[in-house]
Amino acid sequence: NLEIERRCVACGARTFLPQRDAPQLTKDNRQEVFGAELRANEEARLLVCNLDGVDVDSGTAFEIGYAVARGKSIIGLRTDFRAFSPVEPVNLMIYESCYLVRSLDEMASAIRAFFDGELAGSG
């Protein structure tokens, strides 16, 4: 995630990395952390999400769904060679919500295209 964030910054993006920028989660501040992450999602013009793993992280999936409901653009980075199914690199709902890229270089190109007003489409 730190390398993804570094590349986003190199493309001129301001970033919010939940594990770094949200308050540290304790048993007493769940609502504070939840609110901080929702506000960051609401303020973002673009989400760049790490989709690696056997299945997408449940928190990432929530953030993608929330962003889709708010009309946000999403770049999904999937470098993992494993596929969700024979016809899907990731779950269909995630796949259709994101502009899917397969490398950090492709991600950086998509971020630059977004800022240039050229990124469109999903899947």
PDB file of C-alpha atoms in Angstrom:
ATOM      1  CA  ASN A   1       0.000   0.000   0.000  1.00  0.00           C
ATOM      2  CA  LEU A   2       2.873   2.383   0.677  1.00  0.00           C
ATOM      3  CA  GLU A   3       4.228   1.849  -2.853  1.00  0.00           C
ATOM      4  CA  ILE A   4       0.765   2.461  -4.308  1.00  0.00           C
ATOM      5  CA  GLU A   5       0.512   5.647  -2.247  1.00  0.00           C
ATOM      6  CA  ARG A   6       4.007   6.774  -3.299  1.00  0.00           C
ATOM      7  CA  ARG A   7       3.072   6.374  -6.962  1.00  0.00           C
ATOM      8  CA  CYS A   8      -0.180   8.285  -6.445  1.00  0.00           C
ATOM      9  CA  VAL A   9       1.731  11.195  -4.903  1.00  0.00           C
ATOM     10  CA  ALA A  10       4.230  11.093  -7.784  1.00  0.00           C
ATOM     11  CA  CYS A  11       1.249  11.613 -10.117  1.00  0.00           C
ATOM     12  CA  GLY A  12       0.223  14.721  -8.187  1.00  0.00           C
ATOM     13  CA  ALA A  13      -2.497  13.204  -6.003  1.00  0.00           C
ATOM     14  CA  ARG A  14      -3.128  14.034  -2.376  1.00  0.00           C
ATOM     15  CA  THR A  15      -3.691  10.800  -0.521  1.00  0.00           C
ATOM     16  CA  PHE A  16      -5.462   9.286   2.441  1.00  0.00           C
ATOM     17  CA  LEU A  17      -4.047   5.957   3.520  1.00  0.00           C
ATOM     18  CA  PRO A  18      -6.372   4.580   6.229  1.00  0.00           C
ATOM     19  CA  GLN A  19      -3.717   2.614   8.102  1.00  0.00           C
ATOM     20  CA  ARG A  20      -1.586   5.764   8.276  1.00  0.00           C
ATOM     21  CA  ASP A  21      -4.042   8.677   8.258  1.00  0.00           C
ATOM     22  CA  ALA A  22      -7.085   7.454  10.191  1.00  0.00           C
ATOM     23  CA  PRO A  23      -6.913   7.457  13.982  1.00  0.00           C
ATOM     24  CA  GLN A  24      -5.469   4.265  15.465  1.00  0.00           C
ATOM     25  CA  LEU A  25      -8.421   1.947  16.170  1.00  0.00           C
ATOM     26  CA  THR A  26      -9.104   1.181  19.814  1.00  0.00           C
ATOM     27  CA  LYS A  27     -12.069  -0.417  21.541  1.00  0.00           C
ATOM     28  CA  ASP A  28     -13.363   3.075  22.361  1.00  0.00           C
ATOM     29  CA  ASN A  29     -13.084   4.991  19.075  1.00  0.00           C
ATOM     30  CA  ARG A  30     -14.731   2.856  16.393  1.00  0.00           C
ATOM     31  CA  GLN A  31     -17.141   5.635  15.383  1.00  0.00           C
ATOM     32  CA  GLU A  32     -14.299   8.168  15.126  1.00  0.00           C
ATOM     33  CA  VAL A  33     -12.292   5.894  12.827  1.00  0.00           C
ATOM     34  CA  PHE A  34     -15.368   4.980  10.782  1.00  0.00           C
ATOM     35  CA  GLY A  35     -16.250   8.673  10.395  1.00  0.00           C
ATOM     36  CA  ALA A  36     -12.714   9.609   9.356  1.00  0.00           C
ATOM     37  CA  GLU A  37     -12.687   6.959   6.649  1.00  0.00           C
ATOM     38  CA  LEU A  38     -16.151   7.933   5.359  1.00  0.00           C
ATOM     39  CA  ARG A  39     -15.149  11.625   5.213  1.00  0.00           C
ATOM     40  CA  ALA A  40     -12.004  10.773   3.269  1.00  0.00           C
ATOM     41  CA  ASN A  41     -14.091   8.737   0.819  1.00  0.00           C
ATOM     42  CA  GLU A  42     -16.597  11.583   0.453  1.00  0.00           C
ATOM     43  CA  GLU A  43     -13.873  14.184  -0.149  1.00  0.00           C
ATOM     44  CA  ALA A  44     -11.970  12.093  -2.691  1.00  0.00           C
ATOM     45  CA  ARG A  45     -12.337  12.659  -6.411  1.00  0.00           C
ATOM     46  CA  LEU A  46     -10.672   9.326  -7.172  1.00  0.00           C
ATOM     47  CA  LEU A  47     -10.127   6.129  -5.199  1.00  0.00           C
ATOM     48  CA  VAL A  48      -7.195   3.857  -5.957  1.00  0.00           C
ATOM     49  CA  CYS A  49      -7.833   0.466  -4.398  1.00  0.00           C
ATOM     50  CA  ASN A  50      -5.598  -2.551  -3.886  1.00  0.00           C
ATOM     51  CA  LEU A  51      -7.607  -5.560  -5.088  1.00  0.00           C
ATOM     52  CA  ASP A  52      -4.954  -8.220  -4.480  1.00  0.00           C
ATOM     53  CA  GLY A  53      -5.677 -11.333  -2.448  1.00  0.00           C
ATOM     54  CA  VAL A  54      -7.844 -14.380  -3.010  1.00  0.00           C
ATOM     55  CA  ASP A  55     -10.819 -12.041  -2.611  1.00  0.00           C
ATOM     56  CA  VAL A  56     -10.921  -8.270  -2.152  1.00  0.00           C
ATOM     57  CA  ASP A  57     -10.540  -7.087   1.455  1.00  0.00           C
ATOM     58  CA  SER A  58     -13.972  -6.537   2.996  1.00  0.00           C
ATOM     59  CA  GLY A  59     -13.161  -2.954   4.060  1.00  0.00           C
ATOM     60  CA  THR A  60     -11.942  -2.148   0.555  1.00  0.00           C
ATOM     61  CA  ALA A  61     -15.107  -3.675  -0.905  1.00  0.00           C
ATOM     62  CA  PHE A  62     -17.216  -1.451   1.371  1.00  0.00           C
ATOM     63  CA  GLU A  63     -15.230   1.638   0.388  1.00  0.00           C
ATOM     64  CA  ILE A  64     -15.693   0.813  -3.302  1.00  0.00           C
ATOM     65  CA  GLY A  65     -19.450   0.345  -2.876  1.00  0.00           C
ATOM     66  CA  TYR A  66     -19.733   3.591  -0.931  1.00  0.00           C
ATOM     67  CA  ALA A  67     -17.747   5.445  -3.593  1.00  0.00           C
ATOM     68  CA  VAL A  68     -19.858   3.994  -6.412  1.00  0.00           C
ATOM     69  CA  ALA A  69     -23.023   5.123  -4.646  1.00  0.00           C
ATOM     70  CA  ARG A  70     -21.565   8.640  -4.510  1.00  0.00           C
ATOM     71  CA  GLY A  71     -20.546   8.655  -8.187  1.00  0.00           C
ATOM     72  CA  LYS A  72     -16.787   8.514  -7.593  1.00  0.00           C
ATOM     73  CA  SER A  73     -14.180   7.214 -10.024  1.00  0.00           C
ATOM     74  CA  ILE A  74     -12.235   4.156  -8.884  1.00  0.00           C
ATOM     75  CA  ILE A  75      -9.038   2.587 -10.144  1.00  0.00           C
ATOM     76  CA  GLY A  76      -8.649  -0.998  -8.978  1.00  0.00           C
ATOM     77  CA  LEU A  77      -5.121  -2.437  -8.949  1.00  0.00           C
ATOM     78  CA  ARG A  78      -5.022  -6.222  -9.344  1.00  0.00           C
ATOM     79  CA  THR A  79      -1.504  -7.630  -9.673  1.00  0.00           C
ATOM     80  CA  ASP A  80      -2.458 -10.978  -8.108  1.00  0.00           C
ATOM     81  CA  PHE A  81      -2.349 -13.812 -10.647  1.00  0.00           C
ATOM     82  CA  ARG A  82      -5.184 -15.692  -8.920  1.00  0.00           C
ATOM     83  CA  ALA A  83      -8.650 -15.203 -10.391  1.00  0.00           C
ATOM     84  CA  PHE A  84     -11.895 -14.979  -8.466  1.00  0.00           C
ATOM     85  CA  SER A  85     -13.486 -17.316 -11.010  1.00  0.00           C
ATOM     86  CA  PRO A  86     -12.725 -18.603 -14.520  1.00  0.00           C
ATOM     87  CA  VAL A  87     -14.465 -15.527 -16.008  1.00  0.00           C
ATOM     88  CA  GLU A  88     -13.667 -12.867 -13.366  1.00  0.00           C
ATOM     89  CA  PRO A  89     -10.310 -11.564 -12.128  1.00  0.00           C
ATOM     90  CA  VAL A  90     -12.241 -10.212  -9.105  1.00  0.00           C
ATOM     91  CA  ASN A  91     -15.856 -10.380  -7.982  1.00  0.00           C
ATOM     92  CA  LEU A  92     -18.201  -9.030 -10.685  1.00  0.00           C
ATOM     93  CA  MET A  93     -19.523  -6.210  -8.464  1.00  0.00           C
ATOM     94  CA  ILE A  94     -15.980  -4.972  -7.805  1.00  0.00           C
ATOM     95  CA  TYR A  95     -14.897  -5.515 -11.415  1.00  0.00           C
ATOM     96  CA  GLU A  96     -17.757  -3.450 -12.828  1.00  0.00           C
ATOM     97  CA  SER A  97     -17.170  -0.691 -10.266  1.00  0.00           C
ATOM     98  CA  CYS A  98     -13.526  -0.066 -11.140  1.00  0.00           C
ATOM     99  CA  TYR A  99     -11.230   0.769 -13.959  1.00  0.00           C
ATOM    100  CA  LEU A 100      -9.081  -2.334 -13.530  1.00  0.00           C
ATOM    101  CA  VAL A 101      -5.312  -2.106 -13.981  1.00  0.00           C
ATOM    102  CA  ARG A 102      -2.780  -4.926 -13.677  1.00  0.00           C
ATOM    103  CA  SER A 103       0.474  -3.143 -12.745  1.00  0.00           C
ATOM    104  CA  LEU A 104       1.783  -0.142 -10.838  1.00  0.00           C
ATOM    105  CA  ASP A 105       2.861   1.470 -14.109  1.00  0.00           C
ATOM    106  CA  GLU A 106      -0.607   0.983 -15.609  1.00  0.00           C
ATOM    107  CA  MET A 107      -2.083   2.413 -12.395  1.00  0.00           C
ATOM    108  CA  ALA A 108       0.090   5.534 -12.670  1.00  0.00           C
ATOM    109  CA  SER A 109      -0.972   5.996 -16.310  1.00  0.00           C
ATOM    110  CA  ALA A 110      -4.637   5.697 -15.308  1.00  0.00           C
ATOM    111  CA  ILE A 111      -4.195   8.261 -12.515  1.00  0.00           C
ATOM    112  CA  ARG A 112      -2.597  10.710 -14.942  1.00  0.00           C
ATOM    113  CA  ALA A 113      -5.427  10.054 -17.436  1.00  0.00           C
ATOM    114  CA  PHE A 114      -7.978  10.752 -14.695  1.00  0.00           C
ATOM    115  CA  PHE A 115      -6.370  14.092 -13.865  1.00  0.00           C
ATOM    116  CA  ASP A 116      -6.237  14.902 -17.600  1.00  0.00           C
ATOM    117  CA  GLY A 117      -9.970  14.118 -17.895  1.00  0.00           C
ATOM    118  CA  GLU A 118      -9.363  11.088 -20.099  1.00  0.00           C
ATOM    119  CA  LEU A 119     -10.194   8.163 -17.794  1.00  0.00           C
ATOM    120  CA  ALA A 120     -13.595   6.679 -18.543  1.00  0.00           C
ATOM    121  CA  GLY A 121     -15.220   3.280 -18.385  1.00  0.00           C
ATOM    122  CA  SER A 122     -15.043   0.398 -16.007  1.00  0.00           C
ATOM    123  CA  GLY A 123     -13.993  -3.223 -16.047  1.00  0.00           C
TER     124      GLY A 123
END
